[in-house]
PDB file of C-alpha atoms in Angstrom:
ATOM      1  CA  MET A   1      88.494 134.462  78.237  1.00 71.00           C
ATOM      2  CA  ASN A   2      88.478 137.395  80.797  1.00 81.00           C
ATOM      3  CA  ASP A   3      91.991 137.218  81.113  1.00 86.00           C
ATOM      4  CA  PHE A   4      92.479 137.720  77.656  1.00 90.00           C
ATOM      5  CA  TRP A   5      90.702 140.982  77.151  1.00 90.00           C
ATOM      6  CA  ILE A   6      92.249 142.364  80.310  1.00 90.00           C
ATOM      7  CA  ILE A   7      95.828 141.600  78.964  1.00 92.00           C
ATOM      8  CA  LEU A   8      95.002 142.692  75.819  1.00 92.00           C
ATOM      9  CA  VAL A   9      93.574 146.184  76.985  1.00 91.00           C
ATOM     10  CA  GLY A  10      96.525 146.329  79.129  1.00 91.00           C
ATOM     11  CA  ALA A  11      99.093 146.152  76.233  1.00 93.00           C
ATOM     12  CA  LEU A  12      96.945 148.278  74.166  1.00 93.00           C
ATOM     13  CA  VAL A  13      96.928 151.210  76.392  1.00 92.00           C
ATOM     14  CA  ALA A  14     100.876 150.163  77.201  1.00 92.00           C
ATOM     15  CA  GLY A  15     101.603 150.571  73.332  1.00 93.00           C
ATOM     16  CA  SER A  16      99.279 153.448  72.827  1.00 92.00           C
ATOM     17  CA  CYS A  17     101.104 155.356  75.558  1.00 91.00           C
ATOM     18  CA  SER A  18     104.671 154.270  75.185  1.00 93.00           C
ATOM     19  CA  VAL A  19     104.675 155.275  71.705  1.00 93.00           C
ATOM     20  CA  LEU A  20     103.810 158.959  72.577  1.00 92.00           C
ATOM     21  CA  GLY A  21     106.053 158.621  75.768  1.00 91.00           C
ATOM     22  CA  CYS A  22     109.256 158.452  73.660  1.00 93.00           C
ATOM     23  CA  PHE A  23     108.577 162.166  72.513  1.00 92.00           C
ATOM     24  CA  LEU A  24     107.984 163.478  75.883  1.00 89.00           C
ATOM     25  CA  ILE A  25     110.845 161.976  77.185  1.00 90.00           C
ATOM     26  CA  VAL A  26     113.154 163.393  74.337  1.00 89.00           C
ATOM     27  CA  ARG A  27     111.290 166.497  74.975  1.00 86.00           C
ATOM     28  CA  LYS A  28     111.518 166.698  78.713  1.00 82.00           C
ATOM     29  CA  MET A  29     107.983 167.014  79.041  1.00 81.00           C
ATOM     30  CA  THR A  30     106.940 163.569  80.868  1.00 80.00           C
ATOM     31  CA  LEU A  31     104.694 165.263  83.560  1.00 80.00           C
ATOM     32  CA  ILE A  32     102.061 166.157  80.685  1.00 80.00           C
ATOM     33  CA  GLY A  33      99.964 163.230  81.032  1.00 74.00           C
ATOM     34  CA  ASP A  34      99.769 163.331  84.702  1.00 75.00           C
ATOM     35  CA  ALA A  35      98.901 166.977  84.191  1.00 81.00           C
ATOM     36  CA  ILE A  36      96.208 166.181  81.539  1.00 78.00           C
ATOM     37  CA  SER A  37      94.792 163.136  83.828  1.00 73.00           C
ATOM     38  CA  HIS A  38      94.140 165.753  86.652  1.00 76.00           C
ATOM     39  CA  SER A  39      92.863 168.717  84.302  1.00 80.00           C
ATOM     40  CA  VAL A  40      89.858 167.311  82.416  1.00 76.00           C
ATOM     41  CA  LEU A  41      87.984 166.876  85.534  1.00 76.00           C
ATOM     42  CA  PRO A  42      86.147 170.260  84.686  1.00 83.00           C
ATOM     43  CA  GLY A  43      85.047 168.824  81.412  1.00 81.00           C
ATOM     44  CA  ILE A  44      83.722 165.496  82.428  1.00 77.00           C
ATOM     45  CA  VAL A  45      81.646 167.651  84.721  1.00 79.00           C
ATOM     46  CA  LEU A  46      80.442 170.058  82.319  1.00 83.00           C
ATOM     47  CA  ALA A  47      79.877 167.444  80.012  1.00 80.00           C
ATOM     48  CA  PHE A  48      77.397 165.455  82.603  1.00 77.00           C
ATOM     49  CA  LEU A  49      75.603 168.879  83.584  1.00 80.00           C
ATOM     50  CA  ILE A  50      74.520 169.594  79.862  1.00 82.00           C
ATOM     51  CA  THR A  51      74.064 166.231  78.496  1.00 80.00           C
ATOM     52  CA  GLY A  52      72.681 164.610  81.934  1.00 73.00           C
ATOM     53  CA  THR A  53      74.118 161.530  81.301  1.00 69.00           C
ATOM     54  CA  ARG A  54      77.236 159.123  82.181  1.00 64.00           C
ATOM     55  CA  ASP A  55      77.577 157.746  78.728  1.00 65.00           C
ATOM     56  CA  SER A  56      80.855 157.486  77.786  1.00 65.00           C
ATOM     57  CA  VAL A  57      81.038 159.580  74.614  1.00 72.00           C
ATOM     58  CA  PRO A  58      79.991 163.049  75.925  1.00 77.00           C
ATOM     59  CA  MET A  59      82.577 162.254  78.890  1.00 72.00           C
ATOM     60  CA  LEU A  60      85.273 161.382  76.301  1.00 74.00           C
ATOM     61  CA  ILE A  61      84.269 164.735  74.303  1.00 79.00           C
ATOM     62  CA  GLY A  62      84.380 166.898  77.536  1.00 80.00           C
ATOM     63  CA  ALA A  63      87.290 165.644  78.746  1.00 76.00           C
ATOM     64  CA  ALA A  64      89.588 165.564  75.293  1.00 77.00           C
ATOM     65  CA  ALA A  65      88.714 169.362  75.175  1.00 83.00           C
ATOM     66  CA  LEU A  66      90.038 169.836  78.355  1.00 84.00           C
ATOM     67  CA  GLY A  67      93.038 167.956  77.634  1.00 80.00           C
ATOM     68  CA  LEU A  68      93.443 170.131  74.589  1.00 83.00           C
ATOM     69  CA  LEU A  69      92.831 173.327  76.430  1.00 87.00           C
ATOM     70  CA  THR A  70      95.363 172.373  79.277  1.00 86.00           C
ATOM     71  CA  VAL A  71      97.883 171.702  76.517  1.00 82.00           C
ATOM     72  CA  PHE A  72      97.155 175.018  74.966  1.00 85.00           C
ATOM     73  CA  LEU A  73      97.649 176.817  78.324  1.00 89.00           C
ATOM     74  CA  ILE A  74     100.712 175.101  79.311  1.00 86.00           C
ATOM     75  CA  GLN A  75     102.479 176.064  75.953  1.00 82.00           C
ATOM     76  CA  LEU A  76     100.970 179.796  76.223  1.00 87.00           C
ATOM     77  CA  PHE A  77     102.351 180.210  79.812  1.00 89.00           C
ATOM     78  CA  GLN A  78     105.996 178.693  78.936  1.00 83.00           C
ATOM     79  CA  SER A  79     106.202 180.931  75.458  1.00 83.00           C
ATOM     80  CA  SER A  80     105.426 183.716  78.145  1.00 87.00           C
ATOM     81  CA  GLY A  81     108.482 183.003  80.258  1.00 84.00           C
ATOM     82  CA  VAL A  82     107.220 180.636  82.463  1.00 86.00           C
ATOM     83  CA  GLN A  83     109.249 177.412  83.465  1.00 85.00           C
ATOM     84  CA  SER A  84     108.122 174.410  82.106  1.00 80.00           C
ATOM     85  CA  ASP A  85     107.426 172.706  85.279  1.00 79.00           C
ATOM     86  CA  ALA A  86     106.051 175.537  86.636  1.00 86.00           C
ATOM     87  CA  ALA A  87     103.774 175.856  84.087  1.00 87.00           C
ATOM     88  CA  ILE A  88     102.629 172.496  84.146  1.00 85.00           C
ATOM     89  CA  GLY A  89     101.898 172.719  88.011  1.00 86.00           C
ATOM     90  CA  ILE A  90      99.964 176.240  87.403  1.00 89.00           C
ATOM     91  CA  VAL A  91      97.786 174.546  84.813  1.00 89.00           C
ATOM     92  CA  PHE A  92      96.814 171.332  86.093  1.00 83.00           C
ATOM     93  CA  THR A  93      96.136 172.418  89.873  1.00 88.00           C
ATOM     94  CA  SER A  94      93.773 175.186  88.811  1.00 90.00           C
ATOM     95  CA  LEU A  95      91.639 173.099  86.469  1.00 87.00           C
ATOM     96  CA  PHE A  96      91.390 170.206  89.107  1.00 83.00           C
ATOM     97  CA  ALA A  97      90.378 172.492  91.430  1.00 88.00           C
ATOM     98  CA  THR A  98      88.008 174.248  89.081  1.00 87.00           C
ATOM     99  CA  GLY A  99      86.585 170.512  88.696  1.00 81.00           C
ATOM    100  CA  ILE A 100      86.230 169.917  92.108  1.00 80.00           C
ATOM    101  CA  VAL A 101      84.351 173.034  93.165  1.00 85.00           C
ATOM    102  CA  LEU A 102      81.969 172.162  90.222  1.00 82.00           C
ATOM    103  CA  VAL A 103      81.514 168.752  91.652  1.00 76.00           C
ATOM    104  CA  SER A 104      80.828 170.185  94.926  1.00 78.00           C
ATOM    105  CA  LEU A 105      78.285 172.832  93.563  1.00 80.00           C
ATOM    106  CA  TYR A 106      76.417 171.104  90.997  1.00 74.00           C
ATOM    107  CA  THR A 107      76.164 167.292  91.616  1.00 66.00           C
ATOM    108  CA  GLN A 108      75.923 166.681  95.417  1.00 63.00           C
ATOM    109  CA  GLN A 109      72.281 165.944  94.778  1.00 55.00           C
ATOM    110  CA  ILE A 110      72.852 163.489  91.862  1.00 54.00           C
ATOM    111  CA  ASP A 111      74.340 159.954  91.361  1.00 53.00           C
ATOM    112  CA  PHE A 112      77.902 161.085  89.935  1.00 54.00           C
ATOM    113  CA  ASP A 113      80.037 158.520  90.678  1.00 54.00           C
ATOM    114  CA  LEU A 114      83.108 160.536  89.723  1.00 55.00           C
ATOM    115  CA  GLU A 115      85.430 157.837  91.189  1.00 55.00           C
ATOM    116  CA  HIS A 116      84.564 155.303  88.585  1.00 51.00           C
ATOM    117  CA  VAL A 117      84.232 158.116  85.699  1.00 50.00           C
ATOM    118  CA  LEU A 118      87.925 159.388  86.559  1.00 52.00           C
ATOM    119  CA  TYR A 119      89.350 156.643  87.560  1.00 53.00           C
ATOM    120  CA  GLY A 120      88.352 153.203  85.613  1.00 60.00           C
ATOM    121  CA  GLU A 121      89.120 150.094  87.019  1.00 72.00           C
ATOM    122  CA  ILE A 122      90.743 147.563  84.253  1.00 83.00           C
ATOM    123  CA  ALA A 123      89.449 144.396  85.847  1.00 80.00           C
ATOM    124  CA  TYR A 124      85.876 145.421  84.851  1.00 80.00           C
ATOM    125  CA  THR A 125      86.455 145.970  81.244  1.00 83.00           C
ATOM    126  CA  PRO A 126      85.605 142.397  79.879  1.00 83.00           C
ATOM    127  CA  TRP A 127      81.777 143.231  81.417  1.00 82.00           C
ATOM    128  CA  ASN A 128      81.621 146.782  79.461  1.00 77.00           C
ATOM    129  CA  THR A 129      80.974 145.376  75.993  1.00 81.00           C
ATOM    130  CA  MET A 130      80.110 146.777  72.842  1.00 77.00           C
ATOM    131  CA  THR A 131      77.277 145.474  70.442  1.00 76.00           C
ATOM    132  CA  ILE A 132      77.701 146.097  66.523  1.00 75.00           C
ATOM    133  CA  ALA A 133      74.316 145.499  64.381  1.00 71.00           C
ATOM    134  CA  GLY A 134      73.179 143.098  66.921  1.00 73.00           C
ATOM    135  CA  ILE A 135      76.482 141.346  67.650  1.00 76.00           C
ATOM    136  CA  GLU A 136      78.469 141.556  70.588  1.00 76.00           C
ATOM    137  CA  ALA A 137      81.915 142.734  69.488  1.00 75.00           C
ATOM    138  CA  GLY A 138      84.031 142.535  72.883  1.00 80.00           C
ATOM    139  CA  PRO A 139      84.859 144.904  75.367  1.00 85.00           C
ATOM    140  CA  LYS A 140      84.442 148.927  74.336  1.00 84.00           C
ATOM    141  CA  ALA A 141      87.804 149.479  75.845  1.00 84.00           C
ATOM    142  CA  VAL A 142      89.509 147.323  73.171  1.00 89.00           C
ATOM    143  CA  TRP A 143      87.879 149.100  70.760  1.00 88.00           C
ATOM    144  CA  ILE A 144      88.479 152.788  72.083  1.00 87.00           C
ATOM    145  CA  VAL A 145      92.298 152.020  72.797  1.00 90.00           C
ATOM    146  CA  GLY A 146      92.445 149.976  69.961  1.00 92.00           C
ATOM    147  CA  SER A 147      91.876 152.928  67.680  1.00 90.00           C
ATOM    148  CA  CYS A 148      94.136 155.054  69.434  1.00 89.00           C
ATOM    149  CA  PHE A 149      97.025 152.805  69.092  1.00 93.00           C
ATOM    150  CA  ILE A 150      96.215 152.368  65.381  1.00 94.00           C
ATOM    151  CA  LEU A 151      96.198 156.198  64.895  1.00 93.00           C
ATOM    152  CA  ASN A 152      99.341 157.151  66.876  1.00 94.00           C
ATOM    153  CA  LEU A 153     100.892 154.587  65.007  1.00 94.00           C
ATOM    154  CA  LEU A 154      99.540 155.752  61.382  1.00 95.00           C
ATOM    155  CA  LEU A 155     100.542 159.444  62.474  1.00 95.00           C
ATOM    156  CA  ILE A 156     104.245 158.931  63.940  1.00 94.00           C
ATOM    157  CA  PHE A 157     104.830 156.440  61.015  1.00 93.00           C
ATOM    158  CA  LEU A 158     103.675 159.162  58.357  1.00 94.00           C
ATOM    159  CA  PHE A 159     105.118 162.288  59.956  1.00 94.00           C
ATOM    160  CA  PHE A 160     108.473 160.437  61.901  1.00 93.00           C
ATOM    161  CA  LYS A 161     110.925 163.033  60.376  1.00 92.00           C
ATOM    162  CA  GLN A 162     108.954 166.018  61.151  1.00 93.00           C
ATOM    163  CA  PHE A 163     107.844 164.550  64.974  1.00 92.00           C
ATOM    164  CA  LYS A 164     111.742 163.591  65.283  1.00 92.00           C
ATOM    165  CA  LEU A 165     113.169 167.131  64.273  1.00 92.00           C
ATOM    166  CA  VAL A 166     110.434 169.314  66.115  1.00 90.00           C
ATOM    167  CA  SER A 167     111.592 167.223  69.298  1.00 88.00           C
ATOM    168  CA  PHE A 168     114.891 167.274  68.716  1.00 89.00           C
ATOM    169  CA  ASP A 169     116.239 170.474  67.141  1.00 88.00           C
ATOM    170  CA  PRO A 170     112.841 172.762  66.344  1.00 87.00           C
ATOM    171  CA  SER A 171     114.853 175.433  65.262  1.00 89.00           C
ATOM    172  CA  LEU A 172     116.449 173.145  62.615  1.00 89.00           C
ATOM    173  CA  ALA A 173     112.831 172.201  61.995  1.00 89.00           C
ATOM    174  CA  ALA A 174     111.733 175.897  61.527  1.00 90.00           C
ATOM    175  CA  ALA A 175     114.684 176.536  59.145  1.00 90.00           C
ATOM    176  CA  MET A 176     113.385 173.486  56.976  1.00 90.00           C
ATOM    177  CA  GLY A 177     109.905 174.885  56.473  1.00 90.00           C
ATOM    178  CA  ILE A 178     108.429 172.341  59.162  1.00 91.00           C
ATOM    179  CA  PRO A 179     105.546 174.030  60.682  1.00 93.00           C
ATOM    180  CA  VAL A 180     106.551 173.556  64.523  1.00 89.00           C
ATOM    181  CA  LEU A 181     103.852 174.719  66.350  1.00 86.00           C
ATOM    182  CA  PHE A 182     101.825 172.418  64.171  1.00 89.00           C
ATOM    183  CA  PHE A 183     102.963 169.381  64.958  1.00 90.00           C
ATOM    184  CA  HIS A 184     103.648 169.921  68.523  1.00 85.00           C
ATOM    185  CA  TYR A 185      99.810 170.612  68.858  1.00 84.00           C
ATOM    186  CA  LEU A 186      99.463 167.526  66.844  1.00 88.00           C
ATOM    187  CA  LEU A 187     101.192 165.587  69.494  1.00 87.00           C
ATOM    188  CA  MET A 188      99.967 167.105  72.456  1.00 83.00           C
ATOM    189  CA  SER A 189      96.327 166.135  71.023  1.00 83.00           C
ATOM    190  CA  LEU A 190      97.473 162.809  70.501  1.00 87.00           C
ATOM    191  CA  ILE A 191      98.601 162.686  73.950  1.00 85.00           C
ATOM    192  CA  SER A 192      95.194 164.133  75.142  1.00 80.00           C
ATOM    193  CA  LEU A 193      93.320 161.995  73.346  1.00 82.00           C
ATOM    194  CA  THR A 194      95.099 158.672  74.414  1.00 85.00           C
ATOM    195  CA  THR A 195      95.136 159.617  78.028  1.00 81.00           C
ATOM    196  CA  VAL A 196      91.740 160.670  78.099  1.00 77.00           C
ATOM    197  CA  ALA A 197      90.242 157.513  76.427  1.00 79.00           C
ATOM    198  CA  SER A 198      92.553 155.065  78.080  1.00 79.00           C
ATOM    199  CA  PHE A 199      92.185 156.015  81.694  1.00 71.00           C
ATOM    200  CA  ASP A 200      88.268 156.514  81.268  1.00 66.00           C
ATOM    201  CA  SER A 201      88.474 152.751  80.918  1.00 72.00           C
ATOM    202  CA  VAL A 202      91.424 151.228  82.846  1.00 78.00           C
ATOM    203  CA  GLY A 203      92.235 154.076  85.666  1.00 73.00           C
ATOM    204  CA  SER A 204      94.535 156.950  85.437  1.00 74.00           C
ATOM    205  CA  ILE A 205      97.611 155.392  87.462  1.00 79.00           C
ATOM    206  CA  LEU A 206      98.138 152.817  84.445  1.00 85.00           C
ATOM    207  CA  VAL A 207      97.767 155.477  81.760  1.00 85.00           C
ATOM    208  CA  VAL A 208     100.376 157.761  83.500  1.00 84.00           C
ATOM    209  CA  GLY A 209     102.652 155.207  84.339  1.00 89.00           C
ATOM    210  CA  MET A 210     102.674 153.572  80.755  1.00 91.00           C
ATOM    211  CA  LEU A 211     102.985 157.023  79.226  1.00 89.00           C
ATOM    212  CA  ILE A 212     106.452 157.551  81.138  1.00 91.00           C
ATOM    213  CA  ILE A 213     108.045 154.099  82.261  1.00 93.00           C
ATOM    214  CA  PRO A 214     108.249 151.829  79.102  1.00 94.00           C
ATOM    215  CA  ALA A 215     109.566 155.246  76.963  1.00 94.00           C
ATOM    216  CA  ALA A 216     112.267 155.530  80.197  1.00 93.00           C
ATOM    217  CA  THR A 217     113.218 152.204  79.743  1.00 94.00           C
ATOM    218  CA  ALA A 218     113.626 152.050  76.282  1.00 94.00           C
ATOM    219  CA  TYR A 219     115.883 155.177  76.540  1.00 92.00           C
ATOM    220  CA  LEU A 220     118.370 153.499  78.434  1.00 91.00           C
ATOM    221  CA  LEU A 221     118.501 150.334  76.141  1.00 91.00           C
ATOM    222  CA  SER A 222     118.187 152.332  72.473  1.00 89.00           C
ATOM    223  CA  ASP A 223     120.152 155.226  70.997  1.00 84.00           C
ATOM    224  CA  ARG A 224     117.867 155.892  68.197  1.00 89.00           C
ATOM    225  CA  LEU A 225     114.280 156.801  67.940  1.00 91.00           C
ATOM    226  CA  SER A 226     112.915 154.190  65.919  1.00 91.00           C
ATOM    227  CA  ARG A 227     114.633 151.413  67.833  1.00 93.00           C
ATOM    228  CA  MET A 228     113.326 153.281  71.171  1.00 94.00           C
ATOM    229  CA  ILE A 229     109.790 153.038  70.468  1.00 94.00           C
ATOM    230  CA  LEU A 230     109.915 149.690  69.301  1.00 94.00           C
ATOM    231  CA  VAL A 231     111.708 148.753  72.573  1.00 95.00           C
ATOM    232  CA  SER A 232     108.904 150.887  74.492  1.00 95.00           C
ATOM    233  CA  ILE A 233     106.081 148.905  72.985  1.00 95.00           C
ATOM    234  CA  GLY A 234     107.688 145.628  74.004  1.00 95.00           C
ATOM    235  CA  VAL A 235     108.324 146.661  77.487  1.00 95.00           C
ATOM    236  CA  GLY A 236     104.837 147.902  77.701  1.00 94.00           C
ATOM    237  CA  VAL A 237     103.801 144.483  76.715  1.00 95.00           C
ATOM    238  CA  LEU A 238     105.737 142.431  78.707  1.00 96.00           C
ATOM    239  CA  SER A 239     104.694 144.688  81.674  1.00 95.00           C
ATOM    240  CA  SER A 240     101.043 144.269  81.316  1.00 94.00           C
ATOM    241  CA  VAL A 241     101.360 140.204  80.851  1.00 95.00           C
ATOM    242  CA  ILE A 242     103.848 140.032  83.883  1.00 95.00           C
ATOM    243  CA  GLY A 243     101.357 142.738  85.680  1.00 94.00           C
ATOM    244  CA  TYR A 244      98.533 140.787  85.305  1.00 93.00           C
ATOM    245  CA  TYR A 245      99.790 137.585  86.523  1.00 94.00           C
ATOM    246  CA  SER A 246     101.721 139.088  89.343  1.00 94.00           C
ATOM    247  CA  ALA A 247      98.102 140.678  90.267  1.00 92.00           C
ATOM    248  CA  THR A 248      96.749 137.374  89.864  1.00 92.00           C
ATOM    249  CA  ILE A 249      99.260 135.461  92.165  1.00 93.00           C
ATOM    250  CA  LEU A 250      98.966 138.366  94.886  1.00 91.00           C
ATOM    251  CA  ASP A 251      95.460 139.235  94.708  1.00 88.00           C
ATOM    252  CA  ALA A 252      96.253 142.806  94.334  1.00 87.00           C
ATOM    253  CA  SER A 253      95.371 145.659  91.893  1.00 85.00           C
ATOM    254  CA  ILE A 254      96.039 144.754  88.116  1.00 88.00           C
ATOM    255  CA  SER A 255      96.847 148.094  87.270  1.00 86.00           C
ATOM    256  CA  GLY A 256      99.243 148.593  90.197  1.00 88.00           C
ATOM    257  CA  CYS A 257     100.863 145.206  89.435  1.00 91.00           C
ATOM    258  CA  MET A 258     101.410 146.512  85.435  1.00 92.00           C
ATOM    259  CA  VAL A 259     103.074 149.876  86.183  1.00 92.00           C
ATOM    260  CA  GLY A 260     105.067 148.082  89.288  1.00 93.00           C
ATOM    261  CA  SER A 261     106.311 145.401  86.892  1.00 95.00           C
ATOM    262  CA  ALA A 262     107.156 148.154  84.398  1.00 95.00           C
ATOM    263  CA  ALA A 263     108.915 149.850  86.985  1.00 95.00           C
ATOM    264  CA  ILE A 264     110.765 146.611  87.731  1.00 95.00           C
ATOM    265  CA  LEU A 265     111.755 146.266  84.247  1.00 95.00           C
ATOM    266  CA  PHE A 266     113.257 150.164  84.559  1.00 95.00           C
ATOM    267  CA  GLY A 267     115.329 149.356  87.231  1.00 93.00           C
ATOM    268  CA  LEU A 268     116.982 146.149  85.574  1.00 93.00           C
ATOM    269  CA  ALA A 269     117.714 148.492  82.602  1.00 92.00           C
ATOM    270  CA  PHE A 270     118.858 151.420  85.032  1.00 91.00           C
ATOM    271  CA  LEU A 271     121.224 148.570  86.480  1.00 90.00           C
ATOM    272  CA  PHE A 272     122.329 146.353  83.806  1.00 87.00           C
ATOM    273  CA  SER A 273     121.600 148.335  80.056  1.00 85.00           C
ATOM    274  CA  PRO A 274     124.751 147.612  77.850  1.00 81.00           C
ATOM    275  CA  GLY A 275     125.420 151.159  77.384  1.00 75.00           C
ATOM    276  CA  ASN A 276     124.134 153.420  80.225  1.00 73.00           C
ATOM    277  CA  GLY A 277     123.311 150.863  83.104  1.00 78.00           C
ATOM    278  CA  LEU A 278     124.766 151.428  86.218  1.00 82.00           C
ATOM    279  CA  VAL A 279     126.742 148.210  86.722  1.00 82.00           C
ATOM    280  CA  SER A 280     128.211 148.784  83.155  1.00 76.00           C
ATOM    281  CA  LEU A 281     129.547 152.250  84.130  1.00 76.00           C
ATOM    282  CA  LEU A 282     130.870 151.267  86.968  1.00 80.00           C
ATOM    283  CA  LEU A 283     132.745 148.144  85.182  1.00 76.00           C
ATOM    284  CA  LYS A 284     134.171 150.397  82.659  1.00 74.00           C
ATOM    285  CA  ARG A 285     135.546 152.346  85.185  1.00 76.00           C
ATOM    286  CA  ARG A 286     137.126 149.664  86.815  1.00 75.00           C
ATOM    287  CA  LYS A 287     138.656 148.703  83.852  1.00 73.00           C
ATOM    288  CA  SER A 288     140.038 151.990  82.800  1.00 70.00           C
ATOM    289  CA  LYS A 289     141.376 152.248  85.826  1.00 70.00           C
ATOM    290  CA  GLU A 290     143.283 149.090  85.628  1.00 65.00           C
ATOM    291  CA  SER A 291     144.376 149.469  82.323  1.00 67.00           C
ATOM    292  CA  HIS A 292     146.009 153.145  83.492  1.00 64.00           C
ATOM    293  CA  ALA A 293     147.584 151.267  86.739  1.00 56.00           C
TER     294      ALA A 293
END
């Protein structure tokens, strides 16, 4: 049963992240997930100092607040003329450094397991259960990440046209009366919430990897955004299943093997994608040369 829960949590994380990752790919903002996963550290520490507890709820609130602040500051710097990659680097390194300073100043004498709080381990999720009305309802991570997955799917489905236009052509979206800034921050809020909710349970490497790699794989295999989203979810879920059993065989990190499996699937798509694969392009060039010979 533990195997099932671990695979389910991995699949839910992959699904939640890959849906949003497709929009990050087309908007060329793939590093935003990595930025959020580092810059939330001050929020986690402040939540602990204010509440005096390591309970996941205040930690989640504090981290989510800093995640939104990260997105706001990045957008502010970009609108002021700072390059996108520079804005991301400046914000997340500065906030991460602030978090480290807070840890060194205020948590030295307190039992504050930063590594566990910031870099959770998916192998432990079956034992961190949730109780509802005195009945054990399964791992807490399933409920938290599953809720994010449903919320992401619901909002993307309801506002797919708006998200699509804002991502591909914000000028056209504005001309059509779509509030571009609102949908930008809504998307960034979903990314912040999903990132924070996921890495609290499964670890940052799995979240950042699933936010980028399945979507990048789907980008090579699809020519429509709607199809890209479906393919990315499938790649993410398949990576979770393959990665778990690979980790079992190799006795290695589960999260690492899941991300590694996603990377292998990306490599296969990069080589053999019918439209964009390296092998396919080489074959097309060879046929073109033969036809002109």
